[in-house]
Amino acid sequence: MSQKITGATAVVKSLIEEGVDIIYGYPGGAIMPVYDAFYHFQDEIKHVLTRHEQGATHMAQGYARASGKVGACIATSGPGATNLITGIADAMIDSTPMVCITGQVTEHLLGTDAFQETDVIGISMPITKWNIQVTRAEDIPGAIAKAFYIAKSGRPGPVLVDITKNAQFGELDWKYEKCTGVRSYVPPVKPTQESVEKAAELLNSAKKPYIIFGQGVLLSGAEKELQTLVEKTGIPAAWTILGLSALPTDHPLNVGMVGMHGNYSPNILTNQCDVLLAIGMRFDDRVTGRLEDYATQAKIIHIDIDSAEIGKNVPTDVAIHGDAKAAMEMLIPLVKENSHKEWLSQFHKLDEEEHAQVINGDLYPEKPGLTMGEVIRRINEATGDDALLVTDVGQHQMVAIRYAKFKRPLSNVTSGGLGTMGFCLPAAIGAKMGAPEREVVAVIGDAGFQMTLQELGTILQTGVAVKIVILNNEFLGMVRQWQQLFFDRRYASTEMINPDFITIASGYGVKGEKVTERGDLDAAVKRLIDSKESYLLEVLVEKEGNVFPMIPQGASVAEVRLK
């Protein structure tokens, strides 16, 4: 016998059917029936009340990136829905699986400029994998099932389901069927044998082969396959920002980060390799520098699940369209065991230059002021290189990602493609809830912290234990660096007059301390990590410290600067 339920109840039951255990959101008039339904299912699904809807999206992102599951968030119509937009755009460009539920005015009011009516479908269309407006109760389960399937299949991404208020109040016969396919949408899984064989031929004959891996390795769960491929072939492997932690940072064939603030050797030698295998990365402009001079001497093999990325920026010699895990499973038996010691030694030689000119001074400074690099080094030591690191956007992000040490995957959560300041604090809350057994450390700049610091209220209400480190240089640091290097030190609107962060945190019940001297840093970091509750450590670092290496905008990767 069928069970009659409301559309609002169907929303909650559908989420439960999809395995959602936590949803982040903020109530309001147009979504109130769903919130009333949440009240009756508190033992089956936890709702986390954020302090801003943008915070809900970033928490859902952090949860997804740390757990490997689909993140979920919910908001009301109008400003509630539009406040989700930044996080949705961030999730889209960083391929984060997320389902967003928004309330909408009653169907007969659509298009009338009713109170808190906004066309969130039109607004979100360019930044979602799929979106839909539901106006009938009976269509809710199917829409949500399809949303979860699309969000997590193929190249993951955000999906939005907008539900009118009359659909929430309406009734339906409850039945739920998970979506297993969508007509005309068939995400590729297995690449063609021909393409993989061509790739193997190129790799087997290469004298200077090179691998750059991105987040696609993590999204496909292909970390073991990557390590097997690298070790069998002896090919040096570098990572993009979002690929970090797919291969242990101390692996002898892990040669570091590519890109604008990446390591010296992987950038320089990109333009000297003869075969470049790109796995699950999209040749972003911050990785390639000046495109016309990028790896023009190399044969390019590109593995990607999104055909639109293959050949989009860098011409491809061998296109392997499919899942990264499936592609490497097919490739590994075809490649020969090899060792490229002479080629690898070129990376090591350039590494020595970077250590002498940049890294040693960052990690073990002899000057009076504290550096961001030495703070990250102390965090590595205090956590045994096993923290889950969440970063905001700016200088501190580049420094933290350059110097973080990771033993296991899904340890790096950051805003890559969109570069969203304010991402870190809410994302760290979501990451801790997605991986409660991990030590989650949020590294934030003084400017980015002030964009979403209200989410300290979410920490107060939930009791989640996030370790917050503010690297305070009293500047919009990355913009200031560009102003110094390219605008003759005209520091226009980049110096920050900051509040007392420790007092603010204490108002939210979060203990903390401020460090200004090197001699106090070790003990403070220990108190941070040893705390069983959330803790805030503010470290006053040098005001005009710069992040090097650096590829100036418009320059080639071979023109990377060490100073």
XYZ file of C-alpha atoms in Angstrom:
563
model
C 0.000 0.000 0.000
C 1.420 3.374 -0.998
C 2.201 5.987 1.631
C 0.935 9.546 1.184
C 3.483 12.169 2.257
C 4.089 15.868 1.588
C 6.600 17.099 -0.929
C 8.623 18.577 1.937
C 8.840 15.180 3.619
C 9.791 13.673 0.264
C 12.757 16.056 0.060
C 14.099 14.856 3.406
C 13.397 11.171 2.761
C 15.040 11.427 -0.659
C 18.194 12.891 0.891
C 18.254 10.058 3.417
C 17.839 7.513 0.608
C 20.921 9.022 -1.068
C 22.975 8.489 2.085
C 23.110 12.129 3.163
C 23.915 12.230 6.880
C 24.714 15.955 7.129
C 23.227 18.914 5.263
C 24.282 22.535 5.693
C 21.840 25.377 5.404
C 19.837 28.348 6.563
C 16.025 28.443 6.830
C 13.617 30.980 5.382
C 10.030 31.391 4.262
C 10.127 29.560 0.924
C 11.899 26.491 2.328
C 10.125 26.388 5.698
C 8.019 23.279 4.947
C 11.225 21.278 4.345
C 12.696 22.540 7.601
C 9.546 21.420 9.380
C 10.108 17.983 7.844
C 13.748 17.962 9.033
C 12.397 18.366 12.570
C 10.838 14.910 12.342
C 13.974 13.153 11.003
C 16.652 14.481 13.336
C 17.877 10.965 14.159
C 18.477 10.152 10.493
C 19.899 13.356 9.036
C 21.749 16.168 10.797
C 21.106 19.734 9.745
C 23.938 22.179 10.467
C 22.788 25.780 10.835
C 25.392 27.998 9.192
C 25.669 31.743 9.706
C 25.525 32.569 5.987
C 24.376 30.594 2.977
C 27.786 30.942 1.305
C 29.191 29.190 4.364
C 26.769 26.329 3.719
C 28.148 25.770 0.225
C 31.764 25.831 1.379
C 30.963 23.430 4.237
C 29.329 21.080 1.750
C 32.424 21.383 -0.445
C 34.772 20.645 2.451
C 32.648 17.674 3.479
C 32.690 16.292 -0.070
C 36.424 16.786 -0.594
C 37.351 15.190 2.744
C 34.892 12.275 2.633
C 34.671 11.487 -1.077
C 30.866 11.711 -0.835
C 28.391 14.197 -2.306
C 28.010 17.361 -0.239
C 24.550 18.814 0.381
C 23.275 22.281 1.275
C 19.910 24.017 1.443
C 18.626 27.606 1.427
C 15.509 29.633 0.936
C 14.553 31.648 -2.152
C 15.797 35.069 -3.218
C 18.842 36.228 -1.244
C 19.208 32.804 0.346
C 19.562 31.212 -3.071
C 21.799 33.929 -4.509
C 24.123 33.657 -1.508
C 24.874 30.096 -2.646
C 26.168 31.230 -6.026
C 29.847 31.810 -5.142
C 30.160 28.356 -3.588
C 28.372 26.733 -6.522
C 30.744 28.417 -8.985
C 33.689 27.290 -6.866
C 32.420 23.700 -6.837
C 31.854 23.754 -10.591
C 35.372 24.765 -11.570
C 36.945 22.468 -8.943
C 34.748 19.472 -9.880
C 33.239 19.061 -6.406
C 30.074 16.905 -6.191
C 27.370 18.928 -4.432
C 23.569 19.006 -4.427
C 21.952 22.324 -3.530
C 18.269 22.521 -2.599
C 16.563 25.913 -2.768
C 13.051 26.958 -1.891
C 11.045 29.019 -4.349
C 7.867 31.091 -4.215
C 4.545 29.394 -4.968
C 4.127 28.431 -8.635
C 1.387 30.941 -9.438
C 3.668 33.773 -8.238
C 6.584 32.861 -10.513
C 7.529 35.776 -12.741
C 5.607 38.356 -10.701
C 8.571 39.720 -8.736
C 7.038 38.289 -5.589
C 8.728 38.786 -2.225
C 12.086 36.988 -2.247
C 11.588 35.668 -5.769
C 14.770 35.316 -7.826
C 15.349 33.312 -10.997
C 17.961 31.061 -9.440
C 17.640 28.617 -12.351
C 18.727 31.293 -14.822
C 21.429 32.617 -12.508
C 22.942 29.210 -11.749
C 22.675 27.654 -15.211
C 26.256 28.512 -16.319
C 27.791 27.242 -13.058
C 25.957 23.945 -12.500
C 26.209 20.570 -14.217
C 22.422 20.517 -14.191
C 19.594 22.415 -12.542
C 15.841 22.030 -12.390
C 12.793 23.783 -10.985
C 10.205 21.462 -9.463
C 6.616 22.709 -9.251
C 4.799 19.445 -8.406
C 5.220 17.295 -5.300
C 5.244 14.039 -7.280
C 8.324 15.164 -9.236
C 10.518 15.734 -6.159
C 11.950 12.209 -5.616
C 12.889 11.792 -9.264
C 14.520 15.217 -9.445
C 16.631 14.604 -6.352
C 17.645 11.114 -7.506
C 18.751 12.534 -10.847
C 20.571 15.378 -9.098
C 22.719 13.013 -7.045
C 23.486 10.813 -10.041
C 24.617 13.759 -12.147
C 26.570 15.396 -9.315
C 28.746 12.339 -8.649
C 29.048 10.679 -12.070
C 31.555 11.511 -14.784
C 33.338 14.747 -13.961
C 31.697 15.628 -10.634
C 30.109 18.993 -10.015
C 27.286 20.950 -8.383
C 23.590 20.467 -9.163
C 20.723 22.703 -8.022
C 17.105 21.677 -7.368
C 14.708 24.619 -6.921
C 11.375 23.616 -5.358
C 8.316 25.843 -5.255
C 6.448 26.176 -1.990
C 3.255 24.614 -3.341
C 5.258 21.513 -4.344
C 6.544 21.283 -0.774
C 3.000 21.441 0.637
C 1.524 19.111 -1.984
C 1.134 15.353 -1.470
C 2.445 12.346 -3.366
C 2.548 8.584 -3.123
C 6.004 7.910 -1.683
C 8.330 5.806 -3.768
C 12.036 6.270 -4.303
C 14.217 4.838 -7.029
C 17.865 5.767 -7.313
C 18.903 7.106 -10.695
C 21.307 4.863 -12.592
C 21.363 6.640 -15.911
C 20.115 9.644 -17.842
C 19.242 9.563 -21.516
C 21.770 11.494 -23.607
C 24.145 11.756 -20.613
C 26.600 8.855 -20.654
C 29.773 9.599 -18.661
C 32.727 7.696 -20.128
C 34.478 5.188 -17.904
C 36.684 2.969 -20.033
C 39.001 4.547 -22.620
C 39.622 2.944 -25.990
C 42.335 0.291 -26.152
C 43.843 2.005 -29.175
C 44.417 5.303 -27.348
C 46.039 3.572 -24.356
C 48.333 1.541 -26.609
C 49.479 4.705 -28.387
C 50.220 6.296 -25.020
C 52.236 3.251 -23.917
C 54.301 3.377 -27.116
C 55.212 7.003 -26.518
C 56.085 6.434 -22.853
C 58.160 3.341 -23.601
C 60.273 5.140 -26.194
C 60.650 8.414 -24.271
C 64.021 9.578 -22.968
C 62.627 12.374 -20.805
C 59.048 11.392 -19.900
C 57.132 13.464 -17.393
C 53.802 13.091 -15.556
C 51.620 15.912 -14.285
C 48.675 14.706 -12.229
C 45.650 16.602 -11.007
C 42.523 16.131 -8.950
C 41.116 13.621 -11.437
C 43.357 11.004 -9.792
C 41.723 11.655 -6.413
C 38.191 11.881 -7.805
C 38.547 8.499 -9.498
C 40.223 6.894 -6.477
C 43.287 6.104 -8.579
C 46.038 6.908 -6.081
C 47.393 3.338 -6.005
C 47.343 3.108 -9.792
C 49.261 6.382 -10.068
C 51.929 5.186 -7.656
C 52.215 1.841 -9.464
C 52.561 3.576 -12.835
C 55.178 5.999 -11.551
C 57.230 3.305 -9.826
C 57.111 0.873 -12.745
C 58.167 3.439 -15.337
C 60.466 5.545 -13.141
C 58.843 8.694 -14.529
C 59.127 11.912 -12.460
C 55.656 13.110 -11.436
C 54.532 16.621 -10.519
C 51.164 17.790 -9.224
C 48.718 20.609 -9.645
C 47.342 22.361 -6.574
C 44.270 20.112 -6.508
C 46.305 16.993 -7.270
C 48.326 17.386 -4.071
C 48.185 14.292 -1.790
C 47.364 11.844 -4.611
C 51.014 10.711 -4.309
C 52.834 10.911 -0.939
C 54.856 14.118 -0.794
C 57.986 12.234 0.249
C 57.847 9.766 -2.646
C 61.220 9.798 -4.458
C 59.519 10.339 -7.830
C 57.282 13.148 -6.581
C 59.099 16.194 -7.945
C 56.739 18.872 -6.585
C 54.184 21.390 -7.765
C 53.768 22.963 -11.182
C 52.324 26.389 -11.795
C 52.727 30.057 -10.978
C 54.135 29.446 -7.497
C 55.135 25.852 -8.061
C 58.584 24.372 -7.659
C 61.489 25.432 -9.843
C 62.430 22.092 -11.412
C 58.973 20.866 -12.516
C 58.283 24.213 -14.161
C 61.645 24.556 -15.931
C 61.716 20.937 -17.093
C 58.183 21.019 -18.481
C 59.803 22.666 -21.478
C 62.518 19.999 -21.740
C 60.563 16.736 -21.492
C 59.908 14.741 -24.667
C 56.633 13.101 -23.566
C 54.205 14.708 -21.126
C 51.460 12.547 -19.617
C 48.719 14.711 -18.065
C 46.330 12.803 -15.803
C 43.089 14.369 -14.588
C 44.177 17.981 -14.950
C 42.953 20.717 -17.276
C 46.042 22.766 -18.236
C 44.827 25.813 -16.335
C 46.535 29.107 -17.198
C 48.209 29.195 -13.778
C 49.851 25.867 -14.676
C 50.851 26.593 -18.281
C 51.971 30.202 -18.253
C 52.249 31.519 -21.818
C 50.474 28.848 -23.841
C 52.340 29.265 -27.114
C 55.579 28.358 -25.325
C 54.210 25.520 -23.195
C 55.858 22.110 -23.749
C 55.977 22.651 -27.506
C 58.841 20.138 -27.778
C 56.847 17.322 -26.154
C 54.314 14.771 -27.290
C 51.238 15.341 -25.107
C 49.142 12.478 -23.724
C 46.026 13.697 -21.924
C 43.812 11.493 -19.743
C 40.569 13.205 -18.773
C 36.973 12.186 -18.158
C 35.749 15.470 -19.650
C 36.268 15.515 -23.412
C 35.879 19.305 -23.421
C 39.183 19.630 -21.549
C 41.193 17.546 -24.032
C 42.856 19.843 -26.546
C 41.084 22.900 -25.138
C 44.263 24.722 -24.101
C 47.182 22.476 -25.074
C 47.196 20.480 -28.354
C 47.048 16.760 -27.614
C 48.886 14.006 -29.491
C 47.118 11.129 -27.725
C 43.695 11.733 -26.199
C 42.558 9.197 -23.606
C 38.955 10.050 -22.892
C 37.804 8.268 -19.759
C 38.147 7.671 -16.047
C 41.703 8.093 -14.731
C 41.607 4.874 -12.728
C 40.370 2.828 -15.676
C 42.932 4.426 -17.982
C 45.869 3.663 -15.696
C 44.658 0.120 -15.083
C 44.829 -0.397 -18.846
C 48.142 1.461 -19.223
C 50.179 -0.183 -16.447
C 50.482 -3.657 -18.103
C 51.593 -2.033 -21.372
C 54.421 0.148 -20.065
C 57.923 -1.183 -19.562
C 59.810 -1.209 -16.299
C 62.316 1.587 -16.523
C 64.500 4.008 -14.655
C 65.258 7.537 -15.772
C 68.060 8.359 -13.332
C 69.840 10.884 -15.532
C 66.581 12.708 -16.286
C 65.574 12.632 -12.616
C 68.981 14.023 -11.635
C 68.145 17.168 -13.599
C 65.190 17.741 -11.277
C 67.424 17.214 -8.249
C 70.013 19.693 -9.523
C 67.402 22.411 -9.968
C 65.898 21.507 -6.586
C 69.236 22.352 -4.976
C 69.055 25.836 -6.488
C 65.534 26.345 -5.151
C 66.535 25.127 -1.701
C 69.529 27.436 -1.592
C 67.697 30.528 -2.824
C 64.161 30.052 -1.479
C 63.218 26.992 0.580
C 65.916 27.082 3.252
C 65.149 30.713 4.002
C 61.398 30.048 4.113
C 61.580 27.023 6.425
C 64.632 27.879 8.528
C 64.858 31.673 8.451
C 67.767 33.487 10.050
C 66.093 36.897 9.903
C 64.078 38.222 12.870
C 60.547 38.112 11.420
C 58.501 34.908 11.431
C 57.870 33.402 7.992
C 54.773 31.583 6.798
C 56.942 28.669 5.725
C 58.338 28.005 9.184
C 54.816 27.958 10.639
C 53.787 25.291 8.116
C 56.954 23.313 8.924
C 56.076 23.349 12.634
C 52.526 22.200 11.854
C 53.898 19.324 9.770
C 56.121 18.300 12.668
C 53.374 18.600 15.278
C 50.918 16.500 13.229
C 53.377 13.894 11.968
C 52.767 15.022 8.369
C 49.253 13.622 8.660
C 46.926 16.599 9.028
C 44.058 17.342 6.676
C 45.003 20.819 5.536
C 42.388 23.365 4.435
C 43.600 26.647 2.992
C 42.077 29.937 1.939
C 43.362 31.961 -1.020
C 46.483 34.085 -1.250
C 50.133 33.964 -0.233
C 49.471 31.718 2.750
C 47.706 29.256 0.411
C 50.699 28.978 -1.908
C 53.140 28.655 0.999
C 51.033 26.075 2.833
C 50.510 23.965 -0.277
C 54.191 24.181 -1.235
C 55.430 23.045 2.174
C 52.675 20.768 3.502
C 53.653 17.113 3.902
C 51.079 14.382 3.296
C 51.158 10.624 3.698
C 47.650 9.838 2.478
C 45.149 11.121 -0.094
C 42.216 13.499 0.419
C 44.412 15.606 2.703
C 44.347 18.887 0.798
C 41.216 21.053 0.548
C 41.516 24.436 -1.122
C 39.781 26.716 -3.614
C 41.708 26.190 -6.828
C 40.073 27.424 -10.008
C 37.847 30.170 -8.619
C 40.230 31.299 -5.869
C 37.508 32.156 -3.362
C 38.651 34.177 -0.361
C 36.584 33.167 2.659
C 36.511 29.519 1.550
C 38.715 28.104 4.292
C 36.910 28.462 7.614
C 33.553 26.986 6.489
C 35.296 24.380 4.299
C 37.367 23.273 7.280
C 34.186 22.832 9.346
C 32.732 20.644 6.588
C 35.996 18.727 6.188
C 36.119 17.906 9.904
C 32.546 16.624 9.767
C 33.351 14.620 6.641
C 36.483 13.097 8.189
C 35.988 13.379 11.975
C 38.947 11.087 12.698
C 41.396 13.471 10.957
C 43.215 16.420 12.495
C 41.875 19.315 10.415
C 44.040 22.434 10.267
C 42.668 25.574 8.611
C 45.376 27.951 7.371
C 43.927 31.380 6.598
C 45.156 34.875 5.849
C 44.018 37.824 7.933
C 41.954 39.174 5.029
C 40.224 35.953 3.980
C 39.354 35.139 7.587
C 37.287 38.308 7.835
C 35.132 37.322 4.868
C 33.479 34.374 6.638
C 34.529 34.655 10.290
C 30.852 34.568 11.291
C 31.072 30.786 10.823
C 32.800 30.715 14.206
C 29.155 30.733 15.283
C 28.686 27.374 13.566
C 31.658 26.065 15.565
C 30.058 27.427 18.746
C 26.746 25.707 18.019
C 28.112 22.359 16.791
C 31.233 21.997 18.928
C 33.239 20.817 15.903
C 36.998 20.815 16.584
C 38.864 22.755 13.877
C 42.385 24.076 14.413
C 42.552 27.579 12.913
C 45.843 29.259 12.027
C 45.762 32.887 10.885
C 48.977 33.895 9.128
C 48.690 37.631 9.639
C 50.889 39.913 7.538
C 48.502 42.869 7.821
C 48.171 43.002 4.054
C 46.208 41.557 1.185
C 49.455 39.704 0.691
C 49.245 38.316 -2.827
C 47.909 41.556 -4.289
C 50.597 43.480 -2.406
C 53.294 41.182 -3.857
C 52.096 41.978 -7.373
C 51.969 45.682 -6.516
C 55.562 45.472 -5.294
C 56.866 43.583 -8.315
C 54.808 45.071 -11.145
C 53.336 48.382 -9.877
C 56.435 50.051 -8.334
C 55.326 49.367 -4.744
C 52.132 51.390 -5.083
C 50.237 49.575 -2.305
C 46.761 50.713 -3.293
C 44.092 49.524 -0.828
C 45.997 46.448 0.315
C 47.143 47.312 3.836
C 44.807 45.876 6.465
C 43.877 47.476 9.788
C 42.789 44.319 11.592
C 40.649 43.685 14.669
C 41.704 41.663 17.695
C 41.132 38.163 16.303
C 41.682 36.441 19.638
C 38.994 38.560 21.336
C 36.576 37.914 18.476
C 37.197 34.170 18.713
C 36.680 34.211 22.476
C 33.294 35.827 21.920
C 32.358 32.690 19.995
C 33.742 30.429 22.710
C 36.907 29.540 20.777
C 40.139 29.739 22.770
C 43.228 31.146 21.121
C 46.495 33.013 21.340
C 48.711 35.332 19.327
C 52.377 34.677 18.589
C 54.795 37.391 17.546
C 58.146 35.826 18.522
C 59.884 32.743 17.114
C 60.672 31.425 20.574
C 56.961 31.134 21.390
C 55.920 29.333 18.203
C 56.651 25.682 19.069
C 54.724 25.701 22.339
C 51.797 27.546 20.741
C 51.552 25.064 17.864
C 51.610 22.215 20.381
C 48.726 23.775 22.321
C 46.843 24.224 19.044
C 47.205 20.591 17.993
C 46.741 19.134 21.495
C 43.459 20.968 22.034
C 40.398 18.729 22.022
C 38.274 21.680 20.926
C 38.545 24.298 18.211
C 41.498 26.595 18.780
C 42.719 29.732 17.032
C 46.401 30.545 16.643
C 47.261 33.910 15.147
C 50.859 34.254 13.988
C 52.175 37.684 13.087
C 54.435 37.043 10.092
C 56.692 39.381 8.113
C 54.639 42.096 6.441
C 56.346 42.180 3.054
C 57.378 38.569 2.596
C 56.991 37.282 -0.955
C 56.227 33.852 -2.373
C 58.802 32.466 -4.764
C 59.335 30.799 -7.196
C 56.948 32.791 -9.353
C 56.006 32.750 -13.009
C 54.988 36.317 -13.883
C 51.671 36.538 -15.675
C 52.181 36.215 -19.417
C 55.573 34.541 -18.999
C 56.616 31.030 -19.994
C 57.041 28.263 -17.415
C 60.739 28.337 -18.326
C 60.876 31.962 -17.137
C 60.031 31.075 -13.533
C 61.767 33.419 -11.093
C 63.494 32.446 -7.858
C 63.579 36.051 -6.622
